[in-house]
GROMACS .gro file of C-alpha atoms in nm:
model
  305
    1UNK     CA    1   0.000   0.000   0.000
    2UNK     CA    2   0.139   0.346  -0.082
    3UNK     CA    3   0.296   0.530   0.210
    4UNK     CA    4   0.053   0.830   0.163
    5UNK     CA    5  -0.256   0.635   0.214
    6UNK     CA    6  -0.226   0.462   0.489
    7UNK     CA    7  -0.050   0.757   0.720
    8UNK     CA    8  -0.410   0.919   0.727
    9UNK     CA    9  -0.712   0.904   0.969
   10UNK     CA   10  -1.026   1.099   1.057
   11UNK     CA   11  -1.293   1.094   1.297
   12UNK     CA   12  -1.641   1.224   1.250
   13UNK     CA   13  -1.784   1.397   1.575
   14UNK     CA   14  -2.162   1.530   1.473
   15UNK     CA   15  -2.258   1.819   1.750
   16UNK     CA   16  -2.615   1.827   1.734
   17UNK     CA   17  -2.622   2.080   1.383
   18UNK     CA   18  -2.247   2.124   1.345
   19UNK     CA   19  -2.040   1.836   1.223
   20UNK     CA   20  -1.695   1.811   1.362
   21UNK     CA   21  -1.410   1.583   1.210
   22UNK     CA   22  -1.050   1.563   1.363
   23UNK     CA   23  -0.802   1.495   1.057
   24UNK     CA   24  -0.503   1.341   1.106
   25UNK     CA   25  -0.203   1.505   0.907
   26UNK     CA   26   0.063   1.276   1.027
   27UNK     CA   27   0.323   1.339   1.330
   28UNK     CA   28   0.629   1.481   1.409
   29UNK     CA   29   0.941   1.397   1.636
   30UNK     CA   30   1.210   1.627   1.830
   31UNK     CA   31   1.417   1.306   1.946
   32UNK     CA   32   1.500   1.333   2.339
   33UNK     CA   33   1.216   1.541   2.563
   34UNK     CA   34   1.441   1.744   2.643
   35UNK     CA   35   1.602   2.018   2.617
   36UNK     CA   36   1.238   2.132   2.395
   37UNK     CA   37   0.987   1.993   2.685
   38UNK     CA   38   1.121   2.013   3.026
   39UNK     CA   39   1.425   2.234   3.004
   40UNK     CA   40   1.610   2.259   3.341
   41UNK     CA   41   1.454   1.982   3.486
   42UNK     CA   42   1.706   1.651   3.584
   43UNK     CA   43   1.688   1.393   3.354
   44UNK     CA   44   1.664   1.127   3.596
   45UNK     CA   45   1.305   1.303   3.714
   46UNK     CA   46   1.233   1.337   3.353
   47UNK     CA   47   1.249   0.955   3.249
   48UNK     CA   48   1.112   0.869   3.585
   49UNK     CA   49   0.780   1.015   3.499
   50UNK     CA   50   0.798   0.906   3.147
   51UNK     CA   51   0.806   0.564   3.266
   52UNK     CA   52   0.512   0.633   3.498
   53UNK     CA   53   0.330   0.759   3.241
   54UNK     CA   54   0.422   0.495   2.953
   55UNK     CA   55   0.571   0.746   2.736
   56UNK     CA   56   0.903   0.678   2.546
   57UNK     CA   57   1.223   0.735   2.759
   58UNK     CA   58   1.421   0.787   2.460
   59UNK     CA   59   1.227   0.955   2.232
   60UNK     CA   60   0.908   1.174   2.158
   61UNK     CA   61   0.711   1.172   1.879
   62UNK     CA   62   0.384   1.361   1.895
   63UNK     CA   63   0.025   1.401   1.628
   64UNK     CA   64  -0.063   1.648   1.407
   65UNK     CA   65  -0.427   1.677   1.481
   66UNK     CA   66  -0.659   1.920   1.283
   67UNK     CA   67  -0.978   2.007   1.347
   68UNK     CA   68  -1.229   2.086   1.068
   69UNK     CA   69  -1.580   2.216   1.119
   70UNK     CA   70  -1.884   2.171   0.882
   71UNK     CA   71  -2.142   2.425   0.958
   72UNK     CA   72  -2.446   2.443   0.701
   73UNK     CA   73  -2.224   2.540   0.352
   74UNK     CA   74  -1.918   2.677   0.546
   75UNK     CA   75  -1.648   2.440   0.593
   76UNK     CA   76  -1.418   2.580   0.842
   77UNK     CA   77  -1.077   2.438   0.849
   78UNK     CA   78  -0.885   2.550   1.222
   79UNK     CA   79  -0.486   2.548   1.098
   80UNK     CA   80  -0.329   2.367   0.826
   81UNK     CA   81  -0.060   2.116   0.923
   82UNK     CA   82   0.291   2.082   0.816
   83UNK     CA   83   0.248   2.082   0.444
   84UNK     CA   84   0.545   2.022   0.248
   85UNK     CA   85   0.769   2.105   0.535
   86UNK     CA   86   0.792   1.728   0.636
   87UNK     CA   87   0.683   1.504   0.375
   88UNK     CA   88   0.839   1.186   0.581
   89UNK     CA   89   0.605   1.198   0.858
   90UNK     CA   90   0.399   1.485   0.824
   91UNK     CA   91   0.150   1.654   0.553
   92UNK     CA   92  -0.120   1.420   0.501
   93UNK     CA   93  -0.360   1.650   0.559
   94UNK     CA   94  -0.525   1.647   0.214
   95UNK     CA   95  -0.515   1.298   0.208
   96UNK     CA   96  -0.701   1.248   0.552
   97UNK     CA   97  -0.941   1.518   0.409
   98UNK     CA   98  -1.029   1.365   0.127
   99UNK     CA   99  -1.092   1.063   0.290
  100UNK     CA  100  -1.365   1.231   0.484
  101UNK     CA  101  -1.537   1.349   0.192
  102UNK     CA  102  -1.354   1.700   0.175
  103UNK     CA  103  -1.177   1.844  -0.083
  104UNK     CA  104  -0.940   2.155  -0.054
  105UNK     CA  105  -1.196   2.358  -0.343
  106UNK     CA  106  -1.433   2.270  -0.053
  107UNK     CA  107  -1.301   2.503   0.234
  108UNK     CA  108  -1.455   2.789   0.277
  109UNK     CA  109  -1.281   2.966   0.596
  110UNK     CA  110  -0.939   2.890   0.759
  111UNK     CA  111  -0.909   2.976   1.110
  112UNK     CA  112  -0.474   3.004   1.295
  113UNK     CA  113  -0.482   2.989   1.584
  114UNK     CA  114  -0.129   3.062   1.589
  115UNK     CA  115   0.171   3.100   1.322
  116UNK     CA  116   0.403   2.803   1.404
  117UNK     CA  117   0.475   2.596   1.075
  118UNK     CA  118   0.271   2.286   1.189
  119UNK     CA  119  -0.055   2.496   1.216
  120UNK     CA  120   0.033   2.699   0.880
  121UNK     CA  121   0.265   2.529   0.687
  122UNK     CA  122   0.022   2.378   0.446
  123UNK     CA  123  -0.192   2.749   0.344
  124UNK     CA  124   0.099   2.765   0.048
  125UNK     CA  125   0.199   2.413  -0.177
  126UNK     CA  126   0.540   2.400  -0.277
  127UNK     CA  127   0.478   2.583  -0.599
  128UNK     CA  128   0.368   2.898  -0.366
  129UNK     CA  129   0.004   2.828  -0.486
  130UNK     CA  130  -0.307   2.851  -0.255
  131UNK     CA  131  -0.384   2.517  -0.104
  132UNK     CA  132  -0.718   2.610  -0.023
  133UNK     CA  133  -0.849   2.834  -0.313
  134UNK     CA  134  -1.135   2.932  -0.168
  135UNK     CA  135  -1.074   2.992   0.173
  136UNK     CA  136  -1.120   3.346   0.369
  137UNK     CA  137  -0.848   3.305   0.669
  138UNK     CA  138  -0.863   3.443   1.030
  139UNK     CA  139  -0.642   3.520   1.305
  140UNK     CA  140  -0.618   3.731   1.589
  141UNK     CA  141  -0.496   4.076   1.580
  142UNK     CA  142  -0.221   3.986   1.866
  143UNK     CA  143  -0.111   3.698   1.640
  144UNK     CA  144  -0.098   3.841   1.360
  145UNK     CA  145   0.086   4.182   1.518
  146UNK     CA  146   0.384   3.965   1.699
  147UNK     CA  147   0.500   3.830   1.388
  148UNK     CA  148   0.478   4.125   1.209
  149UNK     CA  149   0.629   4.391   1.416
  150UNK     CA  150   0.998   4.489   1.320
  151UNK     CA  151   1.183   4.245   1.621
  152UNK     CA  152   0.944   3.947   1.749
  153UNK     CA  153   1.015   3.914   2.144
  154UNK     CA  154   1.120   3.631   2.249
  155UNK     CA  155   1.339   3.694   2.566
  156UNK     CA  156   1.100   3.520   2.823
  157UNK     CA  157   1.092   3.207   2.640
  158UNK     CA  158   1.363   2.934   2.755
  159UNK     CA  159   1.530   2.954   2.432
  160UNK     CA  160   1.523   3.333   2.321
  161UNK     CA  161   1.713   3.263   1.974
  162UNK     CA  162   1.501   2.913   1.893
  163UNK     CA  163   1.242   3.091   1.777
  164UNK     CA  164   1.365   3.385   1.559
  165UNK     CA  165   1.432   3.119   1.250
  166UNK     CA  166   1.040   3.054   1.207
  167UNK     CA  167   1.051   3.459   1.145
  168UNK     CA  168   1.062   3.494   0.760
  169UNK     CA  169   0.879   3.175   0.659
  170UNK     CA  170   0.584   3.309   0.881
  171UNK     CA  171   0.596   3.678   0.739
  172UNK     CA  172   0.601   3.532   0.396
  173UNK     CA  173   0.288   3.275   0.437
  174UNK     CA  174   0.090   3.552   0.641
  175UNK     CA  175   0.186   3.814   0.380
  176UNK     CA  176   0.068   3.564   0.116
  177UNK     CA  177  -0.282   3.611   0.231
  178UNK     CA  178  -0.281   3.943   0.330
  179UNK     CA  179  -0.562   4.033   0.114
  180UNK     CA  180  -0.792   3.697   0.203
  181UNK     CA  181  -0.727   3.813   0.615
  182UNK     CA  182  -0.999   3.925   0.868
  183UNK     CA  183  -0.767   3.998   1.212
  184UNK     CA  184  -1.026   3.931   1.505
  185UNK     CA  185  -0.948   4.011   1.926
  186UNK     CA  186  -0.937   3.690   2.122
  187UNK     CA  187  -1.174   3.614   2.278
  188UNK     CA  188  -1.421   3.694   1.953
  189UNK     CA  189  -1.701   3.464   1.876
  190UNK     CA  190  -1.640   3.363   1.495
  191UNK     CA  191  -1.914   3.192   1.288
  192UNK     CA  192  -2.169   3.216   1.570
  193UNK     CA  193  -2.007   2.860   1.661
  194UNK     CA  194  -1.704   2.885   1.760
  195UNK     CA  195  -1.586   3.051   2.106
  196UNK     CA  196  -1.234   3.188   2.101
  197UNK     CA  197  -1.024   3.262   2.425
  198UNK     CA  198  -0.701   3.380   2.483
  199UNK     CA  199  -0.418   3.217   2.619
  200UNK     CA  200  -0.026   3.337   2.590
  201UNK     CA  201   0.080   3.182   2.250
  202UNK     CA  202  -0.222   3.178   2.109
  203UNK     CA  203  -0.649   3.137   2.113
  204UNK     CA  204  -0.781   2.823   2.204
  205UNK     CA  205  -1.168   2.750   2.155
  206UNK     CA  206  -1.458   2.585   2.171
  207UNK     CA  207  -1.695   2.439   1.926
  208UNK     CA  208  -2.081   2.471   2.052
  209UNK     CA  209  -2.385   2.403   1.922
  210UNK     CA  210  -2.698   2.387   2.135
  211UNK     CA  211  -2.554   2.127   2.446
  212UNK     CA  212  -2.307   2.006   2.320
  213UNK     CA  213  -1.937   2.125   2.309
  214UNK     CA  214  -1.555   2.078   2.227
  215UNK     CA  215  -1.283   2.259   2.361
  216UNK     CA  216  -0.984   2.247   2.146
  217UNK     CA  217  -0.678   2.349   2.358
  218UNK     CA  218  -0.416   2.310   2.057
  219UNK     CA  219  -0.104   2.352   2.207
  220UNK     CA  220  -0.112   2.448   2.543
  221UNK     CA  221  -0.044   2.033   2.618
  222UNK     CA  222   0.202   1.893   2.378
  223UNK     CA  223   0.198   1.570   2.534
  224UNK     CA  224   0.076   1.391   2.893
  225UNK     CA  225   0.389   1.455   3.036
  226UNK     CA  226   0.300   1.858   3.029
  227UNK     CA  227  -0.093   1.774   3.183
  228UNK     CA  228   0.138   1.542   3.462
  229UNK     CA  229   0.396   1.823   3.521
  230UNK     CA  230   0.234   2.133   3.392
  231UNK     CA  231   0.558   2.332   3.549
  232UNK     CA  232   0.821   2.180   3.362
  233UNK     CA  233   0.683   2.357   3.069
  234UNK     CA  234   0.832   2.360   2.708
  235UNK     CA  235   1.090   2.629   2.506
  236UNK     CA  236   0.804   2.637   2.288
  237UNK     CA  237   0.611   2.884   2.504
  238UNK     CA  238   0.700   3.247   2.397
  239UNK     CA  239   0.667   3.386   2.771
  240UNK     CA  240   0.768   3.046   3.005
  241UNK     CA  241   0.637   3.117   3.336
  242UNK     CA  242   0.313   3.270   3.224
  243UNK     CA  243   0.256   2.918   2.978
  244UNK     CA  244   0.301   2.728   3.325
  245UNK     CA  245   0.052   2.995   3.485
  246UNK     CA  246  -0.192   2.907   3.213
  247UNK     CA  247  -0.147   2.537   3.166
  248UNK     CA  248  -0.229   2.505   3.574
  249UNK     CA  249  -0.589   2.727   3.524
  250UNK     CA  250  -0.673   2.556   3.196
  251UNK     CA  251  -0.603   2.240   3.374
  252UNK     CA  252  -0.824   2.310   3.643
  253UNK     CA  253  -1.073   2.474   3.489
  254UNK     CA  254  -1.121   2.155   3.273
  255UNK     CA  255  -1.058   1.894   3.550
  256UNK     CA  256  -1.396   2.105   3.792
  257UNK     CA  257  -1.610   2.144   3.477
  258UNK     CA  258  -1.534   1.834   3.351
  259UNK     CA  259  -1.480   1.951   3.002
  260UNK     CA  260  -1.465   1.750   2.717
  261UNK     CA  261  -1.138   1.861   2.533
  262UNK     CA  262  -0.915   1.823   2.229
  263UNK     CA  263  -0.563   1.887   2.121
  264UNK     CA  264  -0.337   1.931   1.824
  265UNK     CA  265  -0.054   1.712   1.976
  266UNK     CA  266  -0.204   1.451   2.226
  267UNK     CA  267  -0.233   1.115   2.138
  268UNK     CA  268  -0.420   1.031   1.871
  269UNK     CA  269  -0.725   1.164   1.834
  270UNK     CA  270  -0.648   1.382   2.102
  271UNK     CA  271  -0.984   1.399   2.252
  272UNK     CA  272  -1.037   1.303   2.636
  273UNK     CA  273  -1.060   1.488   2.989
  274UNK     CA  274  -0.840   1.572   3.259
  275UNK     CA  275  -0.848   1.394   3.581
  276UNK     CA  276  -0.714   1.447   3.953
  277UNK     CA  277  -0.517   1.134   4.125
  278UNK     CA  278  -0.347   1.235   4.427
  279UNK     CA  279  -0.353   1.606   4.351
  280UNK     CA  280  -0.173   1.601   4.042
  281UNK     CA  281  -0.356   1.588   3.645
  282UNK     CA  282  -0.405   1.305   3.471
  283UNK     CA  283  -0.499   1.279   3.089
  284UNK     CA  284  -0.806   1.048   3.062
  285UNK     CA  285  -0.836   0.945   2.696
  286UNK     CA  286  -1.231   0.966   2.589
  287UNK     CA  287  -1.376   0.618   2.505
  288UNK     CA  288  -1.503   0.509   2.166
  289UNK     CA  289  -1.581   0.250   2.006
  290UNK     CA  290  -1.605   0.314   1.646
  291UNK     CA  291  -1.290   0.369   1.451
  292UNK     CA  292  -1.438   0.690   1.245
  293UNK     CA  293  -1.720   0.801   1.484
  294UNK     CA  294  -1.763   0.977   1.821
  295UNK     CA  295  -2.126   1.038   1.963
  296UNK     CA  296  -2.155   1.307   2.204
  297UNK     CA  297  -2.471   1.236   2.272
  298UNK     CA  298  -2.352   0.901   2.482
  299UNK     CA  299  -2.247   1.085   2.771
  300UNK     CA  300  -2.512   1.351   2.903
  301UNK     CA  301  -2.406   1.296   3.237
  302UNK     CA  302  -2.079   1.353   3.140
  303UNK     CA  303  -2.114   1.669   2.910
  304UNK     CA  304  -2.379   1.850   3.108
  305UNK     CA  305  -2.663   1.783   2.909
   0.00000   0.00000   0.00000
């Protein structure tokens, strides 16, 4: 079987009149944890929990999970994936649409919630051509203005100079649709279904229609090492100590509401809650038994209904 069609996956999640679908564009691995998740902290600790958890000791490989949402004719696409950046283990995007009964002509709106080059990497093919034709894009003002100002900042970040690389291949994708871009304030409501807050980094959201919900919390968890030990943190976050400030109050917030939430990075599909054992958070994977199909509806007690 060729490579590209079996490295993609979907799952259908109907929300009373929305449909969701989580699409799988592939993965991607950093090697070691560390020093990209849990700088500072002593390896020993670090393998220790990994082992608790079990994680990989020796290596980390995490999902590329996109979220697309189907409400009446607007098909709203929230980030891109890799595209051609890492054709190994990454950009099957198109390929997982397509196999839920999407094609790129199809999108209508493209929502970033932030400008790292797994979430926008595949706007542009390799050709510099529109992936998505048809699309209108969004992102918030903040995003959009931290990029694009003369000197990006990121000095409170645990790697000040990691980032500054990403700088001219984001400036020349969110240049590229410049004219296609509506800049909204987190914490907008966009498409009178989807609920944007803001976090440090960037927006994460909830889908809603009628009782039912999903909260997508993209990357604020990379992997259930960072919902175990939300204060080791990660050199991804931009501003370190206020990512482990939000982390903790997302992860409590979810954990009292009991909040049915998904993620670009966890496990595959990245959709579960977030438990309390002994004080500390636990990732609870949401049950399911159909390989393409989640029912909201199963769990009123659960989801509030």
């Amino acid at each position: 079987m060729d490579q590209k069609l079996r490295d993609h996956g979907f799952i259908h999640i109907p929300c009373n009149e929305l449909d969701i679908f989580i699409l799988s564009d592939g993965y991607f691995g950093i090697g070691y944890h560390q020093p990209i998740l849990a700088p500072g902290i002593p390896q020993s600790l670090v393998k220790n929990e990994l082992r608790n958890l079990y994680l990989s000791e020796s290596y980390y490989e995490a999902p590329i999970n996109v979220m697309l949402v189907k409400k009446d004719e607007r098909i709203i696409l929230v980030d891109t994936g890799e595209g051609f950046y890492d054709e190994e283990h990454a950009g099957q995007l198109l390929y997982s649409l397509a196999a839920a009964g999407f094609t790129p002509e199809s999108i209508t709106d493209v929502l970033i919630t932030h400008a790292h080059r797994d979430h926008i990497g595949g706007i542009l093919s390799k050709n510099g051509d529109f992936v998505f034709p048809h699309a209108h894009y969004y992102i918030s003002r903040q995003e959009f203005e931290f990029w694009m100002t003369d000197t990006p900042d990121f000095q409170k970040s645990k790697n000040p100079e990691g980032g500054k690389p990403s700088i001219p291949l984001v400036r020349k994708i969110l240049s590229s649709i410049d004219n296609l871009l509506t800049k909204f304030e987190m914490g907008d409501n966009l498409f009178s279904c989807i609920q944007t807050q803001p976090t440090p980094g960037h927006i994460i959201y909830t889908v809603y229609n009628g009782n039912l919900s999903l909260t997508n919390v993209v990357d604020i968890f990379h992997s259930p090492l960072l919902i175990a030990k939300p204060d080791w943190g990660t050199q991804w976050d931009i501003d370190f100590e206020t990512g482990i400030e939000t982390r903790k109050k997302v992860l409590e917030t979810c954990y009292k509401n009991r909040t049915l939430i998904c993620s670009a990075h966890l496990p595959w599909p990245g959709i579960g809650y977030i438990n309390k054992v002994n004080n500390g958070f636990q990732w609870v994977p949401k049950a399911y038994n159909n390989p393409f199909f989640i029912n909201l509806k199963l769990d009123p007690e659960i989801n509030g209904v």
